[in-house]
Amino acid sequence: MCGITGWASFHSDARTQAPVIEAMTATLTARGPDAGGFWLGRHAAIGHRRLAVIDIAGGVQPMADPAAVLSYSGEIYNHHELRARLGQLGHAFRTRSDTEVVLRAYAEWGERLAEHLDGMFAFAVWDEREQRLLLVRDRLGVKPLFWAAVDGGLAFASEPKALFVHPEIRPRVDAEGLREAYSLLFNTGPTVWSGVREVEPGGQLVMDRGGIRERRYWQLEATAHDDDRDTTIARVHDLVSTAARGQLEADVPLCSLLSGGIDSTVLTALLADELRLREGPDARIRSYAVDYSDQAERFTGDVLRTGHDTPYAIEAGAFIGTDHSTVVLDPLALLDPEHRRAVVVARDSPIGVGDMDTSLYLLFGEIRRHSTVALSGEAADEVFGGYPWFHHPKALAAATFPWLLVTGDEAAMPLNPELGLRIGEFRDDTYRDALAAVPHLDDETPTEHRQREMQHLSLTRWLRQLLHRKDRLSMAQGLEVRVPYCDHRLVEYAFSIPWALKSFDGREKSLLRAAGATLAPDSVLHRPKNHYPATHHPDYNRGLQNMARDALDAYGGRVRDLADETRVKPCLDTPPDQLEWGHRLRLERVVDLALWLEHHQPELAL
């Protein structure tokens, strides 16, 4: 995993701007702590920071041949197969790296290369002969890729912070950007930053003297599903197993994130079995979970959490036979201003989930002391129907994005109504457009029709912000996190399965539970859905309230101007041991807004 950046412009000579590309690249050092470099041509500058995972000596970037230059982030899981195929087509290789496979694939297939790649990736190819820049992002959007226009071309980067080093791009926020961020709709394309856009998941962008062209090379499609239940369960097992095996390759230490839920337990069991096949019966994969020092005594359920994870994670680790560790955090450490600032800087965004972001950042930091790669169960809920909104009649009947019933106005940052953002109207319009984009079969029942909408919204919107969170916070610690449940073949197959079959036992994730029936203890198999843990310590709430009071006066008082104090004040006045989750998250976002403004110093065009 790495960080990429650069630009292409036909109105300037990039060869005279080495300090600019060097500075842009330096902002991504956390993503690539092992090495860095850049390439300069007349009309393009290409930078790279490397986290070395495969072929430590050979995968140096940017990587060039006589025709093209590549800066690439991610992992290509079918690079061995592609190497063999390209070799048969006459291509010679100098390294073992998947980077060189991508470069050779471009030489063979040009702009169509992404259709041959299986993995998580974001990369840029500057074609020196054709004077053309190609940007490509993986199908589910696991790896980020941003761009902005410059005179005569465009600049690109894994994170917006690198773009803001370019002399023509400044951090600027207008009403549209605030509306995008705080509506919680997770559109892909526009960002909180004026003029900065994302390359679409499953998309690519081409820039040459003819202009800029974007296209999608992959998107979800509705297809008929003819397999019976037993065949479907077997196929799901095979697809999850194949994805897990394919993502186990690394030349550095590797581990698994094991929360004690069914998603991570099934995945860890498959990884452990494969590792024993490769390295012998005594091989043990390392696994990690997170907890808080007060959790066993103070845990109380809320809208997102039904139980304490740690006992289940320990039991799952013993059942599978992992080398398991629980990273125990002090709740008060989550208030450390340096930790909070590091998280906001990593996100480049004011929108997060407060203590859950800080704890994940600290967890990744502890894991990085021992491992360079971790595998995560992210996306299983979206793929197999694990969220409450797939099952609750109220959510199914609501004419809005289902997560807003949980995270809506109570959890959103209460912005000053005088800003005139019209977030309600924006949500309604975006929801209609989102439903219009959902593919359907002609003979769907009303139930199947609605469930396909829910899954499409979850996979194309809700999942994207989870992947952003995991990428930014892990890469800020120099840790690569892989997500096997995002394998596009698994996603395609699961999207085609009728809801009646996907929920055949009347519970969430019926198919994954059946496919993993022998891979997890009964307690984990039948455990209700549980979200990422949060601290329940009243001293954390008290400290957060104090931070939020100070935050209102930050950035020359602009936070107070942006916030709706009539909705913030009740959260500040609530006794700490009575502060509800939604009101606490409101305060978290006041604090994060202040930190974001102070770090980025954006122009506020409101």
Coordinates of C-alpha atoms in Angstrom, one line a residue:
M1 CA 0.0 0.0 0.0
C2 CA 1.3 3.4 -0.8
G3 CA 0.5 7.1 -1.6
I4 CA 0.4 8.5 -5.1
T5 CA 0.4 12.1 -6.4
G6 CA 1.3 14.3 -9.3
W7 CA -0.1 16.3 -12.2
A8 CA -0.2 16.6 -15.9
S9 CA -0.4 20.0 -17.7
F10 CA 0.1 21.1 -21.3
H11 CA 0.6 24.7 -20.2
S12 CA 3.8 24.4 -18.2
D13 CA 7.1 22.5 -18.0
A14 CA 7.0 20.2 -15.1
R15 CA 10.8 19.6 -15.3
T16 CA 11.3 23.0 -13.6
Q17 CA 9.0 22.1 -10.6
A18 CA 10.8 19.4 -8.7
P19 CA 10.3 21.2 -5.4
V20 CA 6.5 21.1 -5.9
I21 CA 6.2 17.4 -6.6
E22 CA 8.7 16.6 -3.9
A23 CA 6.6 18.6 -1.4
M24 CA 3.3 17.0 -2.6
T25 CA 4.8 13.5 -2.2
A26 CA 6.2 14.3 1.3
T27 CA 2.6 14.9 2.6
L28 CA 1.9 11.2 2.0
T29 CA 4.9 9.9 3.9
A30 CA 2.7 8.2 6.5
R31 CA 1.1 6.1 3.7
G32 CA 4.5 5.1 2.5
P33 CA 7.1 5.2 5.2
D34 CA 9.6 2.9 3.5
A35 CA 10.6 4.9 0.4
G36 CA 9.7 7.8 -1.9
G37 CA 10.5 9.2 -5.3
F38 CA 9.3 11.2 -8.2
W39 CA 9.6 11.4 -12.0
L40 CA 9.6 14.5 -14.1
G41 CA 8.8 15.0 -17.8
R42 CA 8.0 18.0 -19.8
H43 CA 4.2 17.8 -19.2
A44 CA 3.9 15.6 -16.2
A45 CA 5.2 15.1 -12.6
I46 CA 4.6 11.7 -10.9
G47 CA 5.3 11.1 -7.2
H48 CA 5.1 8.1 -5.0
R49 CA 5.5 7.0 -1.3
R50 CA 6.0 3.3 -0.7
L51 CA 4.9 0.9 2.0
A52 CA 6.8 -2.1 0.9
V53 CA 4.8 -5.3 1.1
I54 CA 5.7 -7.5 -1.9
D55 CA 9.1 -7.7 -3.5
I56 CA 10.8 -5.3 -1.1
A57 CA 13.8 -4.7 -3.3
G58 CA 12.2 -4.7 -6.7
G59 CA 8.9 -2.8 -6.4
V60 CA 10.4 0.7 -6.4
Q61 CA 8.2 3.5 -7.7
P62 CA 7.5 5.5 -9.8
M63 CA 8.2 2.6 -12.2
A64 CA 8.8 3.5 -15.8
D65 CA 9.4 1.9 -19.2
P66 CA 10.2 3.7 -22.5
A67 CA 6.6 4.5 -23.1
A68 CA 4.9 5.1 -19.7
V69 CA 5.4 5.9 -16.0
L70 CA 3.3 4.3 -13.2
S71 CA 2.5 5.4 -9.6
Y72 CA 0.4 2.8 -8.0
S73 CA -1.2 2.1 -4.6
G74 CA -2.8 -1.2 -3.5
E75 CA -2.5 -4.9 -4.2
I76 CA -3.2 -6.9 -7.3
Y77 CA -4.3 -10.3 -6.0
N78 CA -4.1 -12.1 -9.4
H79 CA -0.7 -10.7 -10.3
H80 CA 0.8 -14.2 -10.6
E81 CA -1.8 -15.3 -13.2
L82 CA -1.5 -12.0 -15.1
R83 CA 2.3 -12.3 -15.1
A84 CA 2.1 -15.8 -16.7
R85 CA -0.5 -14.5 -19.3
L86 CA 1.6 -11.4 -20.2
G87 CA 4.7 -13.6 -20.4
Q88 CA 2.9 -15.7 -23.0
L89 CA 2.2 -12.5 -24.9
G90 CA 5.9 -11.7 -25.0
H91 CA 6.4 -9.4 -22.0
A92 CA 9.6 -9.8 -20.0
F93 CA 9.7 -9.0 -16.2
R94 CA 12.6 -7.7 -14.1
T95 CA 11.0 -7.9 -10.7
R96 CA 8.5 -10.0 -8.6
S97 CA 6.3 -7.0 -7.9
D98 CA 2.7 -6.6 -8.8
T99 CA 3.6 -3.0 -9.7
E100 CA 5.5 -4.2 -12.8
V101 CA 2.5 -6.4 -13.7
V102 CA 0.3 -3.3 -13.8
L103 CA 2.8 -1.5 -15.9
R104 CA 3.1 -4.4 -18.4
A105 CA -0.7 -4.8 -18.4
Y106 CA -1.0 -1.1 -19.5
A107 CA 1.5 -1.8 -22.3
E108 CA -0.7 -4.7 -23.4
W109 CA -4.2 -3.5 -22.9
G110 CA -3.9 0.3 -22.5
E111 CA -6.9 2.0 -21.0
R112 CA -8.7 -1.4 -20.7
L113 CA -6.2 -2.9 -18.2
A114 CA -8.4 -2.4 -15.1
E115 CA -10.9 -5.0 -16.4
H116 CA -8.1 -7.6 -16.0
L117 CA -7.2 -6.7 -12.5
D118 CA -8.4 -8.3 -9.3
G119 CA -7.6 -6.3 -6.2
M120 CA -7.7 -3.0 -4.4
F121 CA -5.9 -0.2 -6.2
A122 CA -5.6 3.4 -7.3
F123 CA -3.0 4.3 -9.8
A124 CA -1.9 6.9 -12.4
V125 CA -0.2 6.1 -15.7
W126 CA 1.5 8.9 -17.6
D127 CA 1.9 7.8 -21.2
E128 CA 4.9 9.7 -22.5
R129 CA 4.4 8.7 -26.1
E130 CA 0.7 9.5 -26.3
Q131 CA 0.9 12.4 -23.9
R132 CA -2.0 11.0 -21.9
L133 CA -2.7 10.6 -18.2
L134 CA -4.8 7.7 -17.0
L135 CA -6.3 7.5 -13.4
V136 CA -7.9 4.3 -12.3
R137 CA -9.7 3.2 -9.1
D138 CA -10.7 -0.3 -7.9
R139 CA -14.3 -1.5 -8.3
L140 CA -15.5 -1.0 -4.7
G141 CA -13.4 2.1 -3.9
V142 CA -11.2 0.5 -1.3
K143 CA -8.3 2.8 -2.2
P144 CA -8.9 6.5 -2.5
L145 CA -8.1 8.8 -5.5
F146 CA -8.7 12.5 -5.7
W147 CA -8.2 15.1 -8.5
A148 CA -8.5 18.8 -9.2
A149 CA -8.1 20.9 -12.3
V150 CA -5.0 23.0 -12.8
D151 CA -4.1 25.2 -15.7
G152 CA -3.8 23.0 -18.8
G153 CA -4.6 19.8 -17.0
L154 CA -5.2 18.2 -13.6
A155 CA -3.5 17.1 -10.4
F156 CA -4.2 13.9 -8.5
A157 CA -3.4 12.4 -5.1
S158 CA -4.4 9.6 -2.7
E159 CA -5.4 12.3 -0.2
P160 CA -6.5 16.0 -0.7
K161 CA -3.7 17.2 1.6
A162 CA -1.2 16.5 -1.2
L163 CA -3.3 18.5 -3.7
F164 CA -3.2 21.6 -1.5
V165 CA 0.6 21.8 -1.8
H166 CA 0.2 22.4 -5.6
P167 CA 0.4 26.2 -6.1
E168 CA -2.8 26.3 -8.0
I169 CA -5.0 24.4 -5.6
R170 CA -6.1 25.9 -2.3
P171 CA -8.2 24.4 0.5
R172 CA -11.5 26.1 0.0
V173 CA -14.9 25.2 1.4
D174 CA -18.3 26.6 0.1
A175 CA -21.9 25.8 0.9
E176 CA -22.0 22.9 -1.5
G177 CA -19.1 21.3 0.2
L178 CA -20.6 21.6 3.7
R179 CA -23.8 20.2 2.4
E180 CA -22.0 17.2 0.8
A181 CA -20.2 16.5 4.1
Y182 CA -22.9 17.0 6.6
S183 CA -25.8 15.5 4.7
L184 CA -24.2 12.1 5.3
L185 CA -25.2 10.8 1.9
F186 CA -21.7 9.7 0.9
N187 CA -21.8 10.8 -2.7
T188 CA -18.8 9.8 -4.7
G189 CA -17.4 12.6 -6.9
P190 CA -18.0 15.8 -5.0
T191 CA -16.1 16.3 -1.7
V192 CA -16.2 18.9 1.1
W193 CA -13.4 20.7 -0.8
S194 CA -14.4 23.1 -3.6
G195 CA -13.0 21.9 -6.9
V196 CA -11.7 18.6 -5.5
R197 CA -13.3 15.4 -6.7
E198 CA -13.0 11.6 -6.3
V199 CA -12.5 9.2 -9.2
E200 CA -15.5 6.9 -9.0
P201 CA -15.2 3.4 -7.7
G202 CA -15.0 1.2 -10.7
G203 CA -14.1 4.2 -12.7
Q204 CA -11.3 5.8 -14.6
L205 CA -10.3 9.2 -15.9
V206 CA -8.3 10.0 -19.0
M207 CA -6.8 13.4 -19.6
D208 CA -5.0 14.4 -22.9
R209 CA -4.9 17.4 -25.2
G210 CA -8.6 16.6 -26.1
G211 CA -9.7 17.2 -22.5
I212 CA -10.9 15.1 -19.6
R213 CA -13.0 11.9 -20.1
E214 CA -14.5 9.7 -17.3
R215 CA -16.0 6.3 -17.7
R216 CA -17.1 3.4 -15.5
Y217 CA -15.5 0.0 -16.3
W218 CA -17.5 -1.8 -13.6
Q219 CA -20.8 -1.4 -11.7
L220 CA -23.3 -3.6 -10.0
E221 CA -25.8 -5.3 -12.3
A222 CA -29.0 -7.3 -11.6
T223 CA -28.8 -10.8 -12.9
A224 CA -31.0 -13.9 -12.5
H225 CA -30.0 -16.3 -9.7
D226 CA -30.8 -20.0 -10.5
D227 CA -28.9 -21.8 -7.8
D228 CA -30.8 -23.6 -5.0
R229 CA -30.0 -23.0 -1.3
D230 CA -27.3 -25.7 -0.9
T231 CA -25.6 -24.7 -4.1
T232 CA -25.7 -21.0 -3.1
I233 CA -24.2 -21.7 0.4
A234 CA -21.4 -23.8 -1.2
R235 CA -20.7 -21.1 -3.7
V236 CA -20.6 -18.4 -1.0
H237 CA -18.1 -20.5 0.9
D238 CA -16.0 -21.0 -2.2
L239 CA -16.0 -17.3 -3.0
V240 CA -15.1 -16.2 0.5
S241 CA -12.4 -18.8 0.8
T242 CA -10.9 -17.9 -2.6
A243 CA -10.9 -14.2 -1.6
A244 CA -9.2 -15.0 1.7
R245 CA -6.6 -17.2 0.2
G246 CA -5.8 -14.7 -2.6
Q247 CA -5.2 -11.9 -0.1
L248 CA -2.8 -13.8 2.2
E249 CA 0.4 -13.1 0.2
A250 CA 2.9 -10.7 1.7
D251 CA 6.7 -10.5 2.2
V252 CA 6.1 -8.8 5.6
P253 CA 4.3 -9.8 8.8
L254 CA 0.5 -10.2 8.4
C255 CA -2.4 -10.5 10.9
S256 CA -6.2 -10.5 11.1
L257 CA -8.7 -8.2 12.9
L258 CA -10.9 -10.5 15.0
S259 CA -13.7 -8.7 16.8
G260 CA -15.7 -11.7 17.8
G261 CA -18.4 -11.2 15.2
I262 CA -19.3 -13.7 12.5
D263 CA -17.7 -11.7 9.7
S264 CA -14.2 -11.5 11.2
T265 CA -14.3 -15.0 12.7
V266 CA -15.2 -16.8 9.5
L267 CA -12.5 -14.8 7.7
T268 CA -9.8 -15.4 10.3
A269 CA -10.6 -19.1 10.4
L270 CA -10.2 -19.4 6.6
L271 CA -6.9 -17.5 6.8
A272 CA -5.7 -19.7 9.6
D273 CA -6.5 -22.9 7.7
E274 CA -4.7 -21.6 4.6
L275 CA -1.7 -20.5 6.6
R276 CA -1.4 -24.0 8.1
L277 CA -1.6 -25.6 4.7
R278 CA 1.2 -23.4 3.4
E279 CA 3.5 -23.3 6.5
G280 CA 2.6 -26.5 8.5
P281 CA 0.2 -27.5 11.2
D282 CA 1.9 -25.4 13.9
A283 CA 1.5 -22.1 12.0
R284 CA -0.7 -19.5 13.8
I285 CA -2.0 -16.3 12.4
R286 CA -1.9 -13.3 14.8
S287 CA -5.2 -11.7 15.5
Y288 CA -6.2 -8.5 17.2
A289 CA -9.3 -7.0 18.9
V290 CA -9.8 -3.7 20.7
D291 CA -11.3 -3.0 24.1
Y292 CA -11.5 -0.3 26.7
S293 CA -10.3 -0.6 30.3
D294 CA -13.8 0.2 31.6
Q295 CA -15.8 -1.8 29.2
A296 CA -16.4 -5.0 31.2
E297 CA -17.8 -3.0 34.1
R298 CA -19.5 -0.1 32.3
F299 CA -20.9 -1.6 29.1
T300 CA -24.4 -0.5 28.4
G301 CA -26.2 -1.3 25.1
D302 CA -27.3 1.4 22.7
V303 CA -28.8 1.7 19.3
L304 CA -25.6 0.2 17.7
R305 CA -24.3 -2.2 20.3
T306 CA -25.8 -5.3 21.9
G307 CA -22.9 -6.8 23.9
H308 CA -19.2 -6.7 24.9
D309 CA -17.0 -8.0 22.1
T310 CA -13.9 -9.1 24.0
P311 CA -15.2 -12.5 25.5
Y312 CA -16.4 -13.5 22.0
A313 CA -13.1 -12.5 20.3
I314 CA -11.1 -14.5 22.9
E315 CA -13.3 -17.5 22.4
A316 CA -13.1 -17.2 18.6
G317 CA -9.3 -17.0 18.7
A318 CA -9.1 -20.1 20.9
F319 CA -11.5 -22.0 18.7
I320 CA -9.5 -21.1 15.5
G321 CA -6.1 -21.4 17.1
T322 CA -4.8 -17.8 16.6
D323 CA -2.1 -15.9 18.4
H324 CA -4.7 -13.5 19.8
S325 CA -4.1 -10.1 21.5
T326 CA -6.6 -7.6 22.9
V327 CA -5.4 -4.0 22.7
V328 CA -6.9 -2.4 25.8
L329 CA -7.2 1.4 25.6
D330 CA -7.7 3.9 28.4
P331 CA -10.9 5.9 27.6
L332 CA -9.2 9.1 28.7
A333 CA -6.5 8.6 26.1
L334 CA -9.1 9.2 23.5
L335 CA -9.3 12.8 24.6
D336 CA -5.6 13.4 24.0
P337 CA -5.6 16.5 21.6
E338 CA -2.6 15.0 19.7
H339 CA -4.5 11.8 18.9
R340 CA -7.6 13.7 18.0
R341 CA -5.7 16.1 15.7
A342 CA -3.8 13.2 14.0
V343 CA -7.2 11.5 13.2
V344 CA -8.7 14.7 11.7
V345 CA -5.5 15.3 9.7
A346 CA -5.6 11.8 8.4
R347 CA -9.2 12.1 7.3
D348 CA -8.9 15.6 5.6
S349 CA -12.6 15.9 6.6
P350 CA -14.6 17.2 9.6
I351 CA -16.9 14.2 9.4
G352 CA -16.0 11.2 11.5
V353 CA -17.3 9.1 14.5
G354 CA -15.3 10.7 17.3
D355 CA -13.9 8.2 19.8
M356 CA -14.4 5.3 17.5
D357 CA -12.1 6.9 15.0
T358 CA -9.5 7.7 17.6
S359 CA -9.6 4.2 19.1
L360 CA -9.3 2.7 15.6
Y361 CA -6.3 4.9 14.9
L362 CA -4.6 3.8 18.2
L363 CA -5.5 0.1 17.5
F364 CA -3.8 0.3 14.1
G365 CA -0.8 2.0 15.7
E366 CA -0.4 -0.9 18.2
I367 CA -0.9 -3.5 15.4
R368 CA 1.8 -1.8 13.3
R369 CA 4.4 -2.5 15.9
H370 CA 4.1 -6.2 15.0
S371 CA 2.5 -6.4 11.5
T372 CA 2.5 -4.5 8.2
V373 CA -0.7 -6.0 6.8
A374 CA -4.0 -6.8 8.4
L375 CA -7.1 -8.4 7.0
S376 CA -10.5 -7.1 8.0
G377 CA -14.1 -8.4 7.8
E378 CA -15.4 -5.0 6.5
A379 CA -18.2 -5.2 4.0
A380 CA -19.9 -8.4 5.0
D381 CA -22.9 -6.6 6.4
E382 CA -23.4 -4.8 3.1
V383 CA -22.8 -8.0 1.0
F384 CA -25.0 -10.4 3.2
G385 CA -27.6 -8.1 4.6
G386 CA -26.4 -7.6 8.2
Y387 CA -27.6 -4.2 9.1
P388 CA -30.9 -3.6 11.0
W389 CA -32.3 -1.6 8.1
F390 CA -32.5 -4.8 6.0
H391 CA -34.9 -6.3 8.5
H392 CA -36.9 -3.5 10.3
P393 CA -40.2 -2.6 8.6
K394 CA -39.8 1.1 9.6
A395 CA -36.5 1.3 7.7
L396 CA -37.8 -0.6 4.7
A397 CA -40.8 1.8 4.5
A398 CA -38.8 5.0 5.0
A399 CA -38.4 7.2 1.9
T400 CA -34.8 8.1 2.7
F401 CA -31.4 6.6 3.1
P402 CA -31.7 3.9 5.8
W403 CA -28.7 4.9 7.9
L404 CA -30.3 8.4 8.5
L405 CA -32.8 6.7 10.8
V406 CA -29.8 5.9 13.0
T407 CA -27.4 8.7 12.3
G408 CA -29.7 11.4 11.1
D409 CA -30.1 14.9 12.6
E410 CA -29.3 13.7 16.2
A411 CA -25.9 12.5 15.2
A412 CA -25.2 15.0 12.4
M413 CA -23.3 18.2 13.2
P414 CA -26.1 20.8 13.9
L415 CA -25.2 23.5 11.5
N416 CA -26.5 27.0 11.7
P417 CA -29.7 27.3 9.7
E418 CA -28.7 30.8 8.6
L419 CA -26.1 29.1 6.3
G420 CA -29.1 28.1 4.1
L421 CA -27.7 24.6 3.2
R422 CA -31.2 23.1 2.6
I423 CA -29.9 19.7 3.7
G424 CA -33.4 18.1 3.8
E425 CA -34.2 19.1 0.2
F426 CA -30.7 17.9 -0.8
R427 CA -31.3 14.5 0.8
D428 CA -34.7 14.1 -0.9
D429 CA -33.3 14.9 -4.3
T430 CA -30.2 12.7 -3.9
Y431 CA -32.4 9.8 -2.7
R432 CA -34.5 9.9 -5.8
D433 CA -31.4 9.9 -8.0
A434 CA -29.9 7.1 -6.0
L435 CA -33.0 4.9 -6.4
A436 CA -33.1 5.6 -10.1
A437 CA -29.5 4.2 -10.4
V438 CA -30.5 0.8 -8.9
P439 CA -30.6 -2.0 -11.4
H440 CA -33.6 -4.4 -11.2
L441 CA -35.0 -7.5 -12.8
D442 CA -38.3 -7.4 -14.6
D443 CA -40.1 -10.0 -12.4
E444 CA -39.1 -8.8 -8.9
T445 CA -41.6 -8.9 -6.2
P446 CA -42.1 -5.6 -4.2
T447 CA -40.1 -7.2 -1.3
E448 CA -37.2 -8.2 -3.6
H449 CA -37.4 -4.8 -5.4
R450 CA -37.0 -2.9 -2.1
Q451 CA -34.3 -5.2 -0.7
R452 CA -32.2 -4.7 -3.9
E453 CA -32.5 -1.0 -3.4
M454 CA -31.3 -1.3 0.2
Q455 CA -28.3 -3.5 -0.8
H456 CA -27.4 -1.1 -3.6
L457 CA -27.5 1.9 -1.4
S458 CA -25.4 0.1 1.3
L459 CA -22.8 -1.1 -1.2
T460 CA -22.5 2.1 -3.2
R461 CA -22.8 4.7 -0.4
W462 CA -22.6 3.5 3.2
L463 CA -19.7 1.1 2.5
R464 CA -17.7 3.8 0.8
Q465 CA -17.4 5.9 4.0
L466 CA -16.4 2.9 6.0
L467 CA -13.7 2.1 3.5
H468 CA -12.5 5.7 3.6
R469 CA -12.3 5.5 7.4
K470 CA -10.4 2.3 7.4
D471 CA -7.9 3.4 4.7
R472 CA -7.2 6.8 6.2
L473 CA -6.7 5.7 9.8
S474 CA -4.7 2.6 8.9
M475 CA -2.5 4.3 6.4
A476 CA -1.8 7.1 8.9
Q477 CA -0.1 4.4 10.9
G478 CA 1.6 2.8 7.9
L479 CA -0.6 -0.3 8.1
E480 CA -2.2 -1.9 5.0
V481 CA -5.7 -3.3 5.6
R482 CA -7.2 -5.7 3.1
V483 CA -10.9 -6.4 2.8
P484 CA -11.7 -9.9 1.3
Y485 CA -15.4 -9.4 1.5
C486 CA -15.0 -6.6 -1.1
D487 CA -13.9 -9.2 -3.7
H488 CA -15.9 -8.1 -6.7
R489 CA -16.8 -11.7 -7.7
L490 CA -18.3 -12.3 -4.3
V491 CA -20.2 -8.9 -4.4
E492 CA -21.6 -9.6 -7.8
Y493 CA -22.8 -13.1 -6.8
A494 CA -24.3 -11.9 -3.6
F495 CA -26.1 -9.0 -5.2
S496 CA -27.9 -11.5 -7.5
I497 CA -29.2 -13.7 -4.7
P498 CA -32.9 -13.1 -3.9
W499 CA -33.7 -11.8 -0.5
A500 CA -35.8 -14.8 0.4
L501 CA -32.7 -17.0 0.0
K502 CA -30.3 -14.4 1.6
S503 CA -32.5 -14.4 4.8
F504 CA -33.7 -18.0 4.7
D505 CA -33.4 -18.6 8.5
G506 CA -35.1 -15.3 9.3
R507 CA -31.9 -13.6 10.6
E508 CA -29.2 -11.3 9.3
K509 CA -26.4 -12.8 7.2
S510 CA -28.1 -16.2 6.8
L511 CA -25.8 -17.3 4.0
L512 CA -22.6 -16.4 5.7
R513 CA -23.7 -18.1 8.9
A514 CA -24.5 -21.3 6.9
A515 CA -21.3 -21.1 4.8
G516 CA -19.2 -20.6 8.0
A517 CA -21.0 -23.1 10.2
T518 CA -17.9 -25.2 11.0
L519 CA -15.6 -22.2 11.2
A520 CA -16.8 -20.4 14.3
P521 CA -18.0 -21.4 17.8
D522 CA -21.8 -21.5 18.3
S523 CA -21.8 -18.4 20.5
V524 CA -20.3 -16.4 17.6
L525 CA -22.5 -18.0 14.9
H526 CA -25.7 -17.0 16.7
R527 CA -24.6 -13.7 18.2
P528 CA -26.6 -10.6 17.1
K529 CA -25.0 -7.9 14.9
N530 CA -22.7 -5.7 17.0
H531 CA -21.1 -2.5 15.8
Y532 CA -17.6 -1.2 16.6
P533 CA -17.2 -0.6 20.3
A534 CA -17.3 2.8 22.0
T535 CA -16.3 3.8 25.5
H536 CA -19.0 4.3 28.1
H537 CA -16.9 6.1 30.7
P538 CA -18.6 9.2 32.1
D539 CA -15.2 10.9 32.5
Y540 CA -14.8 10.6 28.7
N541 CA -18.1 12.3 28.3
R542 CA -17.2 15.0 30.7
G543 CA -13.8 15.6 29.0
L544 CA -15.6 15.7 25.6
Q545 CA -18.1 18.3 26.8
N546 CA -15.2 20.5 28.0
M547 CA -13.4 20.1 24.6
A548 CA -16.6 21.0 22.8
R549 CA -17.0 24.2 24.9
D550 CA -13.5 25.3 23.9
A551 CA -14.0 24.3 20.3
L552 CA -16.9 26.7 19.8
D553 CA -14.5 29.6 20.1
A554 CA -11.9 28.1 17.9
Y555 CA -10.7 29.4 14.5
G556 CA -11.5 33.0 15.4
G557 CA -15.0 32.1 16.5
R558 CA -16.0 30.6 13.1
V559 CA -17.0 27.3 14.7
R560 CA -19.6 29.2 16.8
D561 CA -20.7 30.9 13.6
L562 CA -21.1 27.5 11.8
A563 CA -22.8 25.6 14.6
D564 CA -26.4 25.8 15.8
E565 CA -25.8 26.6 19.5
T566 CA -29.4 26.0 20.4
R567 CA -28.8 22.3 19.6
V568 CA -25.3 22.1 21.0
K569 CA -26.0 23.6 24.4
P570 CA -28.4 20.9 25.6
C571 CA -25.6 18.3 24.9
L572 CA -23.1 20.4 26.9
D573 CA -25.5 20.7 29.9
T574 CA -26.5 17.0 30.1
P575 CA -24.9 15.2 33.1
P576 CA -22.0 13.1 31.7
D577 CA -23.4 9.8 32.8
Q578 CA -26.7 10.5 30.9
L579 CA -25.2 11.7 27.6
E580 CA -26.9 9.7 24.9
W581 CA -24.8 8.3 21.9
G582 CA -26.4 10.7 19.3
H583 CA -25.9 13.8 21.4
R584 CA -22.3 12.7 22.2
L585 CA -21.6 12.3 18.5
R586 CA -22.9 15.8 18.0
L587 CA -20.2 17.1 20.4
E588 CA -17.6 14.9 18.7
R589 CA -18.3 16.7 15.5
V590 CA -18.0 20.1 17.1
V591 CA -14.5 19.2 18.3
D592 CA -13.5 17.7 15.0
L593 CA -14.8 20.7 13.0
A594 CA -12.5 23.0 15.1
L595 CA -9.5 20.7 14.7
W596 CA -10.1 20.5 10.9
L597 CA -10.4 24.3 10.5
E598 CA -7.3 25.0 12.6
H599 CA -5.2 22.4 10.7
H600 CA -6.2 23.1 7.1
Q601 CA -7.0 26.9 7.4
P602 CA -9.5 26.7 4.6
E603 CA -11.0 29.7 2.9
L604 CA -14.7 29.7 3.9
A605 CA -16.7 30.9 0.9
L606 CA -20.1 30.9 2.6

